[in-house]
Short mmCIF file of C-alpha atoms in Angstrom, two decimals:
data_model
loop_
_atom_site.label_atom_id
_atom_site.label_comp_id
_atom_site.label_asym_id
_atom_site.label_seq_id
_atom_site.Cartn_x
_atom_site.Cartn_y
_atom_site.Cartn_z
CA MET T 1 0.15 -0.06 -0.28
CA PRO T 2 1.05 3.48 -0.90
CA SER T 3 2.02 5.59 2.06
CA GLU T 4 0.07 7.70 3.66
CA ASP T 5 3.22 11.08 2.89
CA GLY T 6 2.99 10.69 -0.50
CA LEU T 7 6.58 8.46 -0.13
CA ILE T 8 6.89 5.10 -1.55
CA THR T 9 6.96 2.24 1.18
CA LEU T 10 9.61 -0.28 1.62
CA ARG T 11 6.66 -2.92 0.31
CA GLU T 12 6.32 -0.86 -3.01
CA ILE T 13 9.96 -1.86 -2.95
CA GLU T 14 10.80 -5.58 -2.77
CA GLY T 15 6.98 -4.44 -5.29
CA ALA T 16 9.24 -3.50 -7.95
CA ARG T 17 12.21 -5.69 -7.73
CA LYS T 18 10.41 -8.38 -8.19
CA ASN T 19 9.10 -6.51 -11.35
CA LEU T 20 12.30 -5.76 -12.90
CA ALA T 21 13.00 -9.59 -12.11
CA GLU T 22 9.94 -10.05 -13.92
CA SER T 23 10.76 -7.67 -16.45
CA ASP T 24 11.12 -8.56 -19.59
CA LEU T 25 13.84 -5.45 -20.44
CA GLY T 26 16.81 -6.87 -19.63
CA VAL T 27 17.82 -5.39 -16.07
CA ILE T 28 20.45 -7.14 -14.49
CA LYS T 29 21.96 -6.49 -10.67
CA THR T 30 25.14 -4.66 -10.95
CA PRO T 31 28.36 -5.07 -10.13
CA LEU T 32 29.65 -4.37 -6.37
CA LEU T 33 33.30 -3.72 -6.50
CA LYS T 34 34.62 -4.20 -3.20
CA HIS T 35 37.66 -3.17 -0.65
CA VAL T 36 38.64 -1.13 -3.23
CA THR T 37 39.88 2.70 -1.74
CA GLY T 38 43.56 0.88 -3.29
CA MET T 39 42.60 2.23 -6.71
CA PHE T 40 42.44 5.99 -5.27
CA PRO T 41 45.91 6.50 -3.56
CA GLN T 42 44.44 9.79 -2.12
CA LEU T 43 41.64 8.81 -0.16
CA PRO T 44 42.48 7.53 3.64
CA LYS T 45 43.35 4.11 3.86
CA SER T 46 40.74 3.55 6.94
CA VAL T 47 38.07 3.88 3.90
CA ASP T 48 36.71 1.18 2.54
CA LEU T 49 35.24 1.71 -0.40
CA TYR T 50 32.72 0.03 -2.12
CA LEU T 51 31.06 0.57 -5.98
CA LYS T 52 28.55 -0.01 -7.06
CA LEU T 53 28.67 -0.11 -11.33
CA GLU T 54 25.23 1.54 -12.54
CA ASN T 55 27.30 1.70 -15.60
CA THR T 56 27.18 -0.67 -16.26
CA GLN T 57 23.38 -1.93 -16.54
CA THR T 58 21.20 -2.58 -19.60
CA THR T 59 20.75 0.77 -22.21
CA GLY T 60 24.31 1.78 -20.02
CA SER T 61 22.63 3.64 -17.23
CA PHE T 62 20.29 2.88 -13.93
CA LYS T 63 17.77 4.54 -15.88
CA ILE T 64 15.96 1.17 -16.92
CA ARG T 65 15.31 0.00 -13.45
CA GLY T 66 12.88 3.21 -13.23
CA VAL T 67 12.00 2.40 -16.79
CA ALA T 68 11.22 -0.90 -16.12
CA ASN T 69 8.61 -0.72 -13.51
CA GLN T 70 6.69 2.69 -14.84
CA MET T 71 6.16 -0.21 -17.75
CA LYS T 72 4.56 -2.19 -14.98
CA PHE T 73 1.55 -0.11 -14.02
CA LEU T 74 0.74 1.82 -17.75
CA PRO T 75 -3.10 1.89 -18.29
CA ASP T 76 -4.70 -0.85 -21.17
CA ASP T 77 -5.19 2.15 -23.51
CA VAL T 78 -1.60 2.92 -23.22
CA LYS T 79 -0.73 -1.27 -23.42
CA ASN T 80 -2.60 -1.31 -26.54
CA GLY T 81 -1.51 1.53 -28.29
CA GLU T 82 -4.68 3.43 -28.97
CA ARG T 83 -2.80 6.49 -26.70
CA LYS T 84 1.12 7.20 -26.50
CA LEU T 85 3.49 7.94 -24.74
CA ILE T 86 5.56 11.49 -23.96
CA THR T 87 8.81 11.70 -21.86
CA MET T 88 11.58 14.56 -20.83
CA SER T 89 15.59 13.73 -21.03
CA ALA T 90 18.72 14.83 -22.28
CA GLY T 91 19.82 11.30 -22.74
CA ASN T 92 20.19 8.67 -20.63
CA TYR T 93 16.37 8.56 -19.53
CA GLY T 94 15.63 8.36 -23.20
CA LYS T 95 17.15 6.29 -24.15
CA ALA T 96 15.59 3.56 -21.67
CA PHE T 97 12.63 5.31 -22.51
CA ALA T 98 12.63 4.71 -25.98
CA TYR T 99 14.80 0.89 -25.79
CA ALA T 100 11.36 0.24 -23.49
CA LEU T 101 9.29 1.20 -25.54
CA GLN T 102 10.35 -0.52 -28.87
CA LYS T 103 10.60 -3.82 -27.56
CA HIS T 104 7.57 -3.62 -26.31
CA ARG T 105 5.94 -2.05 -30.04
CA LEU T 106 4.90 1.10 -28.24
CA SER T 107 4.80 4.81 -30.02
CA GLY T 108 6.86 7.85 -28.02
CA LEU T 109 8.29 10.29 -27.99
CA CYS T 110 10.58 12.25 -26.42
CA LEU T 111 11.00 15.83 -25.48
CA MET T 112 14.93 16.30 -25.36
CA PRO T 113 16.76 19.88 -24.83
CA ILE T 114 17.98 22.01 -27.33
CA THR T 115 21.86 21.14 -25.14
CA ALA T 116 21.94 17.41 -26.08
CA PRO T 117 24.29 15.44 -28.05
CA GLN T 118 23.24 14.94 -30.49
CA SER T 119 25.05 11.31 -30.59
CA ARG T 120 21.77 11.18 -28.04
CA VAL T 121 19.34 12.43 -29.98
CA GLU T 122 20.13 9.64 -32.69
CA LEU T 123 20.52 6.80 -30.78
CA ILE T 124 17.23 7.44 -29.09
CA LYS T 125 15.85 7.69 -33.06
CA ASN T 126 17.04 5.50 -34.18
CA LEU T 127 15.63 3.07 -31.69
CA GLY T 128 11.66 3.93 -32.34
CA CYS T 129 11.91 7.09 -30.36
CA VAL T 130 10.80 10.36 -32.13
CA VAL T 131 12.74 13.18 -31.09
CA GLU T 132 11.60 16.82 -30.83
CA THR T 133 14.05 19.22 -29.20
CA TYR T 134 13.69 22.84 -27.23
CA LEU T 135 15.46 25.38 -24.68
CA HIS T 136 14.85 24.00 -21.74
CA SER T 137 12.97 26.42 -20.04
CA GLU T 138 9.87 24.87 -22.97
CA ILE T 139 10.30 21.53 -22.54
CA ARG T 140 7.65 21.35 -19.63
CA HIS T 141 5.36 23.12 -21.31
CA THR T 142 5.17 21.60 -24.11
CA MET T 143 4.67 17.94 -21.79
CA LYS T 144 1.39 19.76 -20.84
CA ARG T 145 0.08 20.30 -24.37
CA TYR T 146 0.58 17.07 -25.59
CA GLU T 147 -0.22 15.38 -22.47
CA GLN T 148 -3.95 18.55 -22.79
CA THR T 149 -4.28 18.43 -25.62
CA HIS T 150 -2.89 15.36 -27.89
CA GLY T 151 -3.82 12.75 -25.43
CA TYR T 152 -0.06 11.87 -24.74
CA HIS T 153 0.92 9.33 -21.26
CA VAL T 154 3.46 11.55 -18.86
CA LEU T 155 6.32 8.92 -17.64
CA HIS T 156 8.31 11.09 -16.17
CA SER T 157 11.87 10.86 -16.30
CA PHE T 158 12.63 11.57 -12.09
CA ASP T 159 9.40 13.29 -10.84
CA ASP T 160 7.33 9.36 -10.39
CA LYS T 161 7.04 6.91 -7.75
CA ASP T 162 7.01 4.46 -9.02
CA LEU T 163 10.03 5.29 -10.92
CA ILE T 164 11.42 6.13 -7.53
CA ALA T 165 11.29 2.65 -6.43
CA GLY T 166 12.46 0.99 -9.15
CA TYR T 167 15.68 2.62 -7.94
CA ALA T 168 15.62 1.52 -4.93
CA SER T 169 15.96 -2.51 -5.92
CA ALA T 170 19.75 -0.65 -6.25
CA SER T 171 19.85 -0.33 -2.15
CA LEU T 172 17.69 -4.37 -1.84
CA GLU T 173 20.56 -5.12 -4.36
CA ILE T 174 24.42 -4.24 -1.84
CA LEU T 175 22.16 -4.95 1.34
CA GLU T 176 21.43 -8.39 -0.31
CA GLU T 177 25.67 -8.62 -0.29
CA ASP T 178 25.38 -7.99 3.38
CA VAL T 179 27.11 -3.82 2.89
CA LYS T 180 25.55 -2.52 5.00
CA PRO T 181 27.32 1.29 4.71
CA ASP T 182 27.85 4.70 7.01
CA ILE T 183 28.61 6.80 4.26
CA VAL T 184 26.32 6.48 0.51
CA LEU T 185 27.00 9.06 -1.83
CA VAL T 186 24.62 9.12 -5.28
CA CYS T 187 25.03 11.64 -8.14
CA CYS T 188 21.25 13.96 -8.23
CA GLY T 189 20.13 15.22 -11.20
CA GLY T 190 16.47 15.03 -11.25
CA SER T 191 16.87 13.11 -7.88
CA GLY T 192 14.67 9.74 -8.74
CA LEU T 193 18.05 7.19 -8.29
CA VAL T 194 18.75 9.23 -4.90
CA SER T 195 15.79 9.48 -3.44
CA GLY T 196 15.19 5.95 -4.14
CA VAL T 197 18.48 4.89 -3.33
CA ALA T 198 18.05 6.21 0.33
CA SER T 199 14.51 5.65 0.63
CA GLY T 200 16.04 2.51 0.31
CA PHE T 201 18.88 1.99 2.64
CA LYS T 202 16.92 4.07 5.49
CA LEU T 203 12.99 2.03 5.32
CA SER T 204 15.58 -1.28 5.62
CA GLY T 205 16.90 0.16 8.52
CA LEU T 206 20.39 1.41 8.06
CA LYS T 207 19.31 5.24 10.08
CA ASP T 208 22.27 6.27 10.80
CA CYS T 209 23.54 5.52 7.25
CA ARG T 210 24.63 9.47 5.84
CA ILE T 211 23.21 9.06 2.62
CA TYR T 212 24.47 12.22 -0.04
CA ALA T 213 23.25 13.57 -3.34
CA VAL T 214 25.79 15.18 -5.32
CA GLU T 215 25.01 18.56 -7.97
CA PRO T 216 26.73 19.83 -10.36
CA GLN T 217 27.96 23.65 -9.19
CA GLY T 218 25.87 25.28 -12.13
CA SER T 219 23.46 23.20 -12.15
CA PRO T 220 22.53 23.40 -8.05
CA THR T 221 18.59 22.79 -8.65
CA MET T 222 18.29 20.46 -4.50
CA TYR T 223 20.57 22.17 -2.89
CA GLU T 224 19.41 25.36 -3.04
CA SER T 225 15.82 23.98 -3.34
CA TYR T 226 17.16 22.86 0.53
CA LYS T 227 18.14 26.65 1.33
CA LYS T 228 14.97 27.73 -0.09
CA GLY T 229 12.88 24.40 1.06
CA SER T 230 10.32 24.31 -1.49
CA PRO T 231 11.83 22.89 -5.89
CA VAL T 232 12.57 25.76 -7.46
CA THR T 233 13.25 26.84 -10.94
CA MET T 234 16.34 28.21 -12.21
CA ARG T 235 18.55 28.24 -15.09
CA VAL T 236 21.18 25.44 -15.34
CA LYS T 237 24.32 25.20 -16.60
CA SER T 238 27.15 21.94 -16.85
CA ILE T 239 29.60 19.54 -18.68
CA ALA T 240 27.15 16.61 -16.83
CA GLY T 241 24.23 17.32 -19.25
CA GLY T 242 21.51 14.11 -17.16
CA LEU T 243 22.48 15.97 -13.66
CA SER T 244 21.00 19.64 -15.33
CA PRO T 245 17.45 19.30 -14.60
CA PRO T 246 16.44 23.15 -14.65
CA PHE T 247 14.07 22.19 -12.20
CA ALA T 248 14.06 19.73 -9.09
CA GLY T 249 10.49 17.24 -9.00
CA THR T 250 8.07 17.69 -5.76
CA ARG T 251 8.08 14.25 -5.48
CA THR T 252 11.94 13.94 -5.26
CA PHE T 253 12.41 17.08 -2.37
CA GLN T 254 10.17 15.64 -0.26
CA HIS T 255 12.19 11.91 -0.64
CA CYS T 256 14.71 14.21 -0.40
CA LYS T 257 14.10 15.85 2.54
CA LYS T 258 13.01 12.97 4.25
CA TYR T 259 16.28 10.88 4.36
CA VAL T 260 18.66 12.40 2.27
CA LYS T 261 21.14 14.36 4.19
CA ASP T 262 22.86 17.48 2.47
CA VAL T 263 23.74 18.33 -1.19
CA ILE T 264 26.96 18.20 -1.91
CA LEU T 265 28.20 20.51 -5.21
CA VAL T 266 30.77 20.01 -7.36
CA SER T 267 32.49 21.05 -10.18
CA ASP T 268 32.87 20.85 -14.11
CA GLN T 269 36.57 20.16 -13.24
CA GLU T 270 35.62 17.17 -10.33
CA LEU T 271 33.52 15.98 -12.59
CA LEU T 272 36.26 15.37 -14.95
CA ASP T 273 39.46 14.53 -13.31
CA THR T 274 37.04 11.61 -11.56
CA MET T 275 36.00 10.36 -15.20
CA LYS T 276 40.41 10.31 -16.18
CA GLN T 277 40.87 8.97 -12.62
CA PHE T 278 37.79 6.09 -13.57
CA TYR T 279 39.05 5.66 -17.38
CA LYS T 280 42.67 4.81 -16.39
CA ARG T 281 41.45 1.93 -14.22
CA GLY T 282 39.34 0.48 -16.51
CA LEU T 283 35.86 1.92 -15.41
CA VAL T 284 34.02 4.11 -18.55
CA ALA T 285 31.88 6.28 -17.03
CA GLU T 286 30.09 9.76 -18.43
CA PRO T 287 30.62 13.12 -16.83
CA SER T 288 26.87 12.90 -14.87
CA GLY T 289 28.16 8.86 -14.06
CA CYS T 290 30.65 11.02 -12.08
CA ALA T 291 29.86 13.16 -10.00
CA ALA T 292 29.59 11.25 -6.79
CA MET T 293 32.87 9.32 -6.15
CA ALA T 294 33.55 13.12 -7.85
CA ALA T 295 33.11 14.30 -3.58
CA LEU T 296 34.33 11.26 -2.38
CA LEU T 297 37.91 12.51 -4.20
CA GLY T 298 37.20 16.30 -3.63
CA GLY T 299 37.46 16.08 0.07
CA HIS T 300 33.69 17.09 0.59
CA VAL T 301 32.75 14.75 1.88
CA PRO T 302 32.48 15.05 5.84
CA ASP T 303 34.47 12.39 8.77
CA ILE T 304 34.94 9.59 6.30
CA GLU T 305 37.64 7.84 8.29
CA GLY T 306 37.09 4.36 8.83
CA LYS T 307 33.43 4.22 6.99
CA LYS T 308 32.36 2.18 4.84
CA ILE T 309 31.26 4.29 1.61
CA VAL T 310 29.47 3.25 -0.91
CA VAL T 311 29.74 5.10 -4.12
CA PHE T 312 26.95 5.67 -7.20
CA VAL T 313 28.70 5.07 -10.96
CA THR T 314 25.66 5.68 -12.37
CA GLY T 315 26.84 6.27 -16.56
CA GLY T 316 28.38 4.52 -19.08
CA ASN T 317 26.90 6.81 -22.42
CA VAL T 318 29.72 8.31 -23.41
CA THR T 319 31.25 8.06 -26.70
CA PRO T 320 34.60 7.31 -27.79
CA SER T 321 35.36 10.44 -29.69
CA GLU T 322 32.85 12.67 -26.44
CA MET T 323 35.59 10.75 -24.22
CA VAL T 324 38.85 12.20 -26.35
CA SER T 325 37.17 15.78 -26.52
CA LEU T 326 36.60 15.80 -22.86
CA LEU T 327 40.20 14.28 -20.67
CA GLN T 328 41.70 16.06 -24.23
#
């Protein structure tokens, strides 16, 4: 049953885990690298570091977890093709969305910012999904217009309870390996992932676990929302396009305020430096996927000595040419 305060429940998370296991979208249990502090010599040796490799997930990011759970609850008129689906995305959610539509033989539209890399736009188109590009400030209005005027069914790319519950499945995977972290670091764009991960850990009994959301300095929507006490809309700009929605979600803000200790900001340069360190260790991660680790390597996380720390590496959708361009 849904909780009275609008937050996801442990029962909903466990249900999402079951839905993902039964899904035909190929969602996998991603690897958890254990005791890997030695990979990063600048960290205190007393830290016990774990990396949750969501960059190895189907479609290259954690997004498919949320999409797979959302697909479970589609209305019948969408399932039978009478109504089309619509979403908004800078890339990774759109890829998972398009992949799911192709698998289920459904039609949909993905609204993308004009700043999205052309490689992401073409990839989503090649999966059979229609793409339209707009200014950041126009996307929400356009999606609402398609919903109200043309009857499209919206799958929100971050502010959705079914999505958040799907993301929370990653927490259960970590706990099933008998890992009970003291600190968890998660990238924060729309905040769907950190909302789910934090809910999963806290509702499973890790009351003292400190969970931090990590945003780019140029796209601090949740950071500013914490300061204001309500979700904000603002101009954003970062090399991490996947972490740069121009507004914070209502549901995600609610979950973060309940379960997330604080929001940490990192610079674009720190994202690139972390991306380079990952690459040297054989890990391919896009700038957005490096945010959580950048917070740790940049010394932004308090009281880490002797702590068991789980860091989410969240996306690996970067082309070789993009990698060269970013790291040169």
